[in-house]
Amino acid sequence: MSQPGTDRLAPPQSAATAVADRDTGLVYQRCRWCGSVAFRKLLCPVCSSSELEDALSTGEGVVIRSAVVHRYTRIARNESLVRFPEGFMYRCRVVGAAPHLIWVGARVRPVAGTGLEAGELVVELCDSVRTADWH
């Protein structure tokens, strides 16, 4: 005999739903012991614990350092250090504007559909480019 209401279980989350959830933000790790945050780490950078649990970030960050890079390619690209609201910083490639027009303080968000297979995080500008400051 079954209990009333237990015959209808919630359907398991499909892989497509999990990918859609990951497209709306970044997945980072939070240490279960000390609570510090990390991005793409095997051990906690503070207490060296291996008990890191995944959490979903809002994904919007702020550029704190920006540089135009010509290394290993003929085309210039922008590499910026971005601080995310959860407390971690990560080096990202910024798209959506010319590399020299990315400014410190610009708000950025991850580009949907790009993974970390290439080893880099790609973000795009949330704000429009400020060209009035350039003469």
PDB file of C-alpha atoms in Angstrom:
ATOM      1  CA  MET A   1       0.000   0.000   0.000  1.00  0.00           C
ATOM      2  CA  SER A   2       1.197   3.428  -0.749  1.00  0.00           C
ATOM      3  CA  GLN A   3       0.720   6.578   1.232  1.00  0.00           C
ATOM      4  CA  PRO A   4      -1.604   9.190  -0.249  1.00  0.00           C
ATOM      5  CA  GLY A   5       0.273  11.809  -2.216  1.00  0.00           C
ATOM      6  CA  THR A   6       3.488   9.761  -2.579  1.00  0.00           C
ATOM      7  CA  ASP A   7       2.571   8.196  -5.899  1.00  0.00           C
ATOM      8  CA  ARG A   8       3.434  11.426  -7.732  1.00  0.00           C
ATOM      9  CA  LEU A   9       7.105  12.203  -7.433  1.00  0.00           C
ATOM     10  CA  ALA A  10       8.739  15.260  -8.943  1.00  0.00           C
ATOM     11  CA  PRO A  11      10.405  14.435 -12.250  1.00  0.00           C
ATOM     12  CA  PRO A  12      14.196  14.341 -12.106  1.00  0.00           C
ATOM     13  CA  GLN A  13      16.011  17.382 -13.439  1.00  0.00           C
ATOM     14  CA  SER A  14      17.170  16.708 -16.975  1.00  0.00           C
ATOM     15  CA  ALA A  15      20.624  17.548 -18.286  1.00  0.00           C
ATOM     16  CA  ALA A  16      19.123  20.215 -20.561  1.00  0.00           C
ATOM     17  CA  THR A  17      17.543  21.984 -17.567  1.00  0.00           C
ATOM     18  CA  ALA A  18      20.833  21.896 -15.653  1.00  0.00           C
ATOM     19  CA  VAL A  19      22.648  23.433 -18.641  1.00  0.00           C
ATOM     20  CA  ALA A  20      19.987  26.148 -18.929  1.00  0.00           C
ATOM     21  CA  ASP A  21      20.470  27.004 -15.252  1.00  0.00           C
ATOM     22  CA  ARG A  22      24.220  27.252 -15.770  1.00  0.00           C
ATOM     23  CA  ASP A  23      23.748  29.607 -18.731  1.00  0.00           C
ATOM     24  CA  THR A  24      22.106  32.230 -16.506  1.00  0.00           C
ATOM     25  CA  GLY A  25      25.112  32.591 -14.207  1.00  0.00           C
ATOM     26  CA  LEU A  26      28.508  31.259 -13.224  1.00  0.00           C
ATOM     27  CA  VAL A  27      29.011  28.143 -11.151  1.00  0.00           C
ATOM     28  CA  TYR A  28      31.593  28.755  -8.428  1.00  0.00           C
ATOM     29  CA  GLN A  29      32.604  26.865  -5.289  1.00  0.00           C
ATOM     30  CA  ARG A  30      32.014  27.718  -1.629  1.00  0.00           C
ATOM     31  CA  CYS A  31      33.990  25.983   1.112  1.00  0.00           C
ATOM     32  CA  ARG A  32      31.851  24.018   3.576  1.00  0.00           C
ATOM     33  CA  TRP A  33      34.349  24.612   6.390  1.00  0.00           C
ATOM     34  CA  CYS A  34      35.301  28.277   6.274  1.00  0.00           C
ATOM     35  CA  GLY A  35      32.741  29.678   3.804  1.00  0.00           C
ATOM     36  CA  SER A  36      35.259  31.307   1.464  1.00  0.00           C
ATOM     37  CA  VAL A  37      34.583  31.356  -2.266  1.00  0.00           C
ATOM     38  CA  ALA A  38      36.728  30.107  -5.137  1.00  0.00           C
ATOM     39  CA  PHE A  39      36.395  29.696  -8.886  1.00  0.00           C
ATOM     40  CA  ARG A  40      37.693  26.578 -10.624  1.00  0.00           C
ATOM     41  CA  LYS A  41      39.752  25.302  -7.692  1.00  0.00           C
ATOM     42  CA  LEU A  42      40.374  21.831  -6.290  1.00  0.00           C
ATOM     43  CA  LEU A  43      41.110  23.020  -2.755  1.00  0.00           C
ATOM     44  CA  CYS A  44      39.888  25.958  -0.682  1.00  0.00           C
ATOM     45  CA  PRO A  45      42.436  28.808  -1.013  1.00  0.00           C
ATOM     46  CA  VAL A  46      42.026  29.695   2.687  1.00  0.00           C
ATOM     47  CA  CYS A  47      41.850  26.431   4.668  1.00  0.00           C
ATOM     48  CA  SER A  48      42.914  23.865   2.016  1.00  0.00           C
ATOM     49  CA  SER A  49      39.744  21.829   2.503  1.00  0.00           C
ATOM     50  CA  SER A  50      38.626  19.686  -0.403  1.00  0.00           C
ATOM     51  CA  GLU A  51      34.952  19.977   0.566  1.00  0.00           C
ATOM     52  CA  LEU A  52      33.821  22.587  -1.950  1.00  0.00           C
ATOM     53  CA  GLU A  53      30.182  22.780  -2.939  1.00  0.00           C
ATOM     54  CA  ASP A  54      28.890  24.355  -6.137  1.00  0.00           C
ATOM     55  CA  ALA A  55      26.835  27.549  -6.002  1.00  0.00           C
ATOM     56  CA  LEU A  56      25.286  29.667  -8.736  1.00  0.00           C
ATOM     57  CA  SER A  57      26.518  33.238  -9.135  1.00  0.00           C
ATOM     58  CA  THR A  58      24.483  36.119 -10.477  1.00  0.00           C
ATOM     59  CA  GLY A  59      27.200  36.388 -13.088  1.00  0.00           C
ATOM     60  CA  GLU A  60      27.435  40.175 -13.307  1.00  0.00           C
ATOM     61  CA  GLY A  61      30.843  41.531 -12.398  1.00  0.00           C
ATOM     62  CA  VAL A  62      32.886  44.729 -12.531  1.00  0.00           C
ATOM     63  CA  VAL A  63      36.130  45.236 -14.451  1.00  0.00           C
ATOM     64  CA  ILE A  64      38.928  46.216 -12.056  1.00  0.00           C
ATOM     65  CA  ARG A  65      41.859  45.989 -14.499  1.00  0.00           C
ATOM     66  CA  SER A  66      41.874  46.028 -18.293  1.00  0.00           C
ATOM     67  CA  ALA A  67      44.615  45.384 -20.854  1.00  0.00           C
ATOM     68  CA  VAL A  68      44.860  45.044 -24.618  1.00  0.00           C
ATOM     69  CA  VAL A  69      46.782  41.891 -25.537  1.00  0.00           C
ATOM     70  CA  HIS A  70      48.417  41.039 -28.884  1.00  0.00           C
ATOM     71  CA  ARG A  71      50.098  37.843 -27.665  1.00  0.00           C
ATOM     72  CA  TYR A  72      49.905  34.668 -29.799  1.00  0.00           C
ATOM     73  CA  THR A  73      47.557  36.205 -32.358  1.00  0.00           C
ATOM     74  CA  ARG A  74      47.495  38.927 -34.978  1.00  0.00           C
ATOM     75  CA  ILE A  75      44.207  40.291 -33.664  1.00  0.00           C
ATOM     76  CA  ALA A  76      44.175  42.416 -30.510  1.00  0.00           C
ATOM     77  CA  ARG A  77      41.895  41.243 -27.716  1.00  0.00           C
ATOM     78  CA  ASN A  78      40.982  42.479 -24.266  1.00  0.00           C
ATOM     79  CA  GLU A  79      41.878  40.614 -21.093  1.00  0.00           C
ATOM     80  CA  SER A  80      40.431  42.028 -17.911  1.00  0.00           C
ATOM     81  CA  LEU A  81      40.435  41.153 -14.251  1.00  0.00           C
ATOM     82  CA  VAL A  82      36.791  41.003 -13.168  1.00  0.00           C
ATOM     83  CA  ARG A  83      35.469  41.033  -9.592  1.00  0.00           C
ATOM     84  CA  PHE A  84      32.220  39.139  -9.105  1.00  0.00           C
ATOM     85  CA  PRO A  85      29.723  40.028  -6.333  1.00  0.00           C
ATOM     86  CA  GLU A  86      30.333  36.764  -4.469  1.00  0.00           C
ATOM     87  CA  GLY A  87      33.909  37.825  -3.740  1.00  0.00           C
ATOM     88  CA  PHE A  88      36.103  36.049  -6.287  1.00  0.00           C
ATOM     89  CA  MET A  89      38.127  37.622  -9.095  1.00  0.00           C
ATOM     90  CA  TYR A  90      38.949  35.995 -12.411  1.00  0.00           C
ATOM     91  CA  ARG A  91      40.783  36.904 -15.607  1.00  0.00           C
ATOM     92  CA  CYS A  92      38.258  37.114 -18.462  1.00  0.00           C
ATOM     93  CA  ARG A  93      38.161  38.028 -22.125  1.00  0.00           C
ATOM     94  CA  VAL A  94      35.749  40.919 -22.718  1.00  0.00           C
ATOM     95  CA  VAL A  95      33.806  41.061 -25.998  1.00  0.00           C
ATOM     96  CA  GLY A  96      31.212  43.472 -27.308  1.00  0.00           C
ATOM     97  CA  ALA A  97      33.470  46.474 -27.925  1.00  0.00           C
ATOM     98  CA  ALA A  98      36.887  47.309 -29.319  1.00  0.00           C
ATOM     99  CA  PRO A  99      39.609  46.074 -26.939  1.00  0.00           C
ATOM    100  CA  HIS A 100      40.893  49.583 -26.157  1.00  0.00           C
ATOM    101  CA  LEU A 101      37.401  50.860 -25.233  1.00  0.00           C
ATOM    102  CA  ILE A 102      36.906  48.605 -22.177  1.00  0.00           C
ATOM    103  CA  TRP A 103      37.136  50.775 -19.060  1.00  0.00           C
ATOM    104  CA  VAL A 104      37.710  50.077 -15.375  1.00  0.00           C
ATOM    105  CA  GLY A 105      34.344  50.000 -13.615  1.00  0.00           C
ATOM    106  CA  ALA A 106      32.429  48.577 -16.587  1.00  0.00           C
ATOM    107  CA  ARG A 107      29.738  46.037 -15.695  1.00  0.00           C
ATOM    108  CA  VAL A 108      30.047  42.698 -17.519  1.00  0.00           C
ATOM    109  CA  ARG A 109      28.124  39.410 -17.682  1.00  0.00           C
ATOM    110  CA  PRO A 110      29.020  35.952 -19.022  1.00  0.00           C
ATOM    111  CA  VAL A 111      28.243  35.249 -22.660  1.00  0.00           C
ATOM    112  CA  ALA A 112      25.498  32.621 -22.854  1.00  0.00           C
ATOM    113  CA  GLY A 113      26.463  29.406 -24.574  1.00  0.00           C
ATOM    114  CA  THR A 114      30.224  29.668 -24.055  1.00  0.00           C
ATOM    115  CA  GLY A 115      31.847  27.102 -21.843  1.00  0.00           C
ATOM    116  CA  LEU A 116      35.201  26.928 -20.161  1.00  0.00           C
ATOM    117  CA  GLU A 117      36.515  24.271 -22.548  1.00  0.00           C
ATOM    118  CA  ALA A 118      39.059  26.686 -24.008  1.00  0.00           C
ATOM    119  CA  GLY A 119      40.282  27.595 -20.531  1.00  0.00           C
ATOM    120  CA  GLU A 120      39.011  31.158 -20.590  1.00  0.00           C
ATOM    121  CA  LEU A 121      35.854  32.843 -19.398  1.00  0.00           C
ATOM    122  CA  VAL A 122      34.229  35.131 -21.980  1.00  0.00           C
ATOM    123  CA  VAL A 123      32.135  38.059 -20.756  1.00  0.00           C
ATOM    124  CA  GLU A 124      30.327  40.870 -22.551  1.00  0.00           C
ATOM    125  CA  LEU A 125      29.617  44.477 -21.607  1.00  0.00           C
ATOM    126  CA  CYS A 126      26.300  45.266 -19.904  1.00  0.00           C
ATOM    127  CA  ASP A 127      26.640  49.004 -20.590  1.00  0.00           C
ATOM    128  CA  SER A 128      27.116  50.773 -23.904  1.00  0.00           C
ATOM    129  CA  VAL A 129      30.602  51.943 -24.829  1.00  0.00           C
ATOM    130  CA  ARG A 130      31.507  55.453 -23.645  1.00  0.00           C
ATOM    131  CA  THR A 131      33.168  57.047 -26.676  1.00  0.00           C
ATOM    132  CA  ALA A 132      32.725  60.657 -25.474  1.00  0.00           C
ATOM    133  CA  ASP A 133      35.752  60.304 -23.182  1.00  0.00           C
ATOM    134  CA  TRP A 134      38.074  59.501 -26.113  1.00  0.00           C
ATOM    135  CA  HIS A 135      39.353  62.442 -28.170  1.00  0.00           C
TER     136      HIS A 135
END
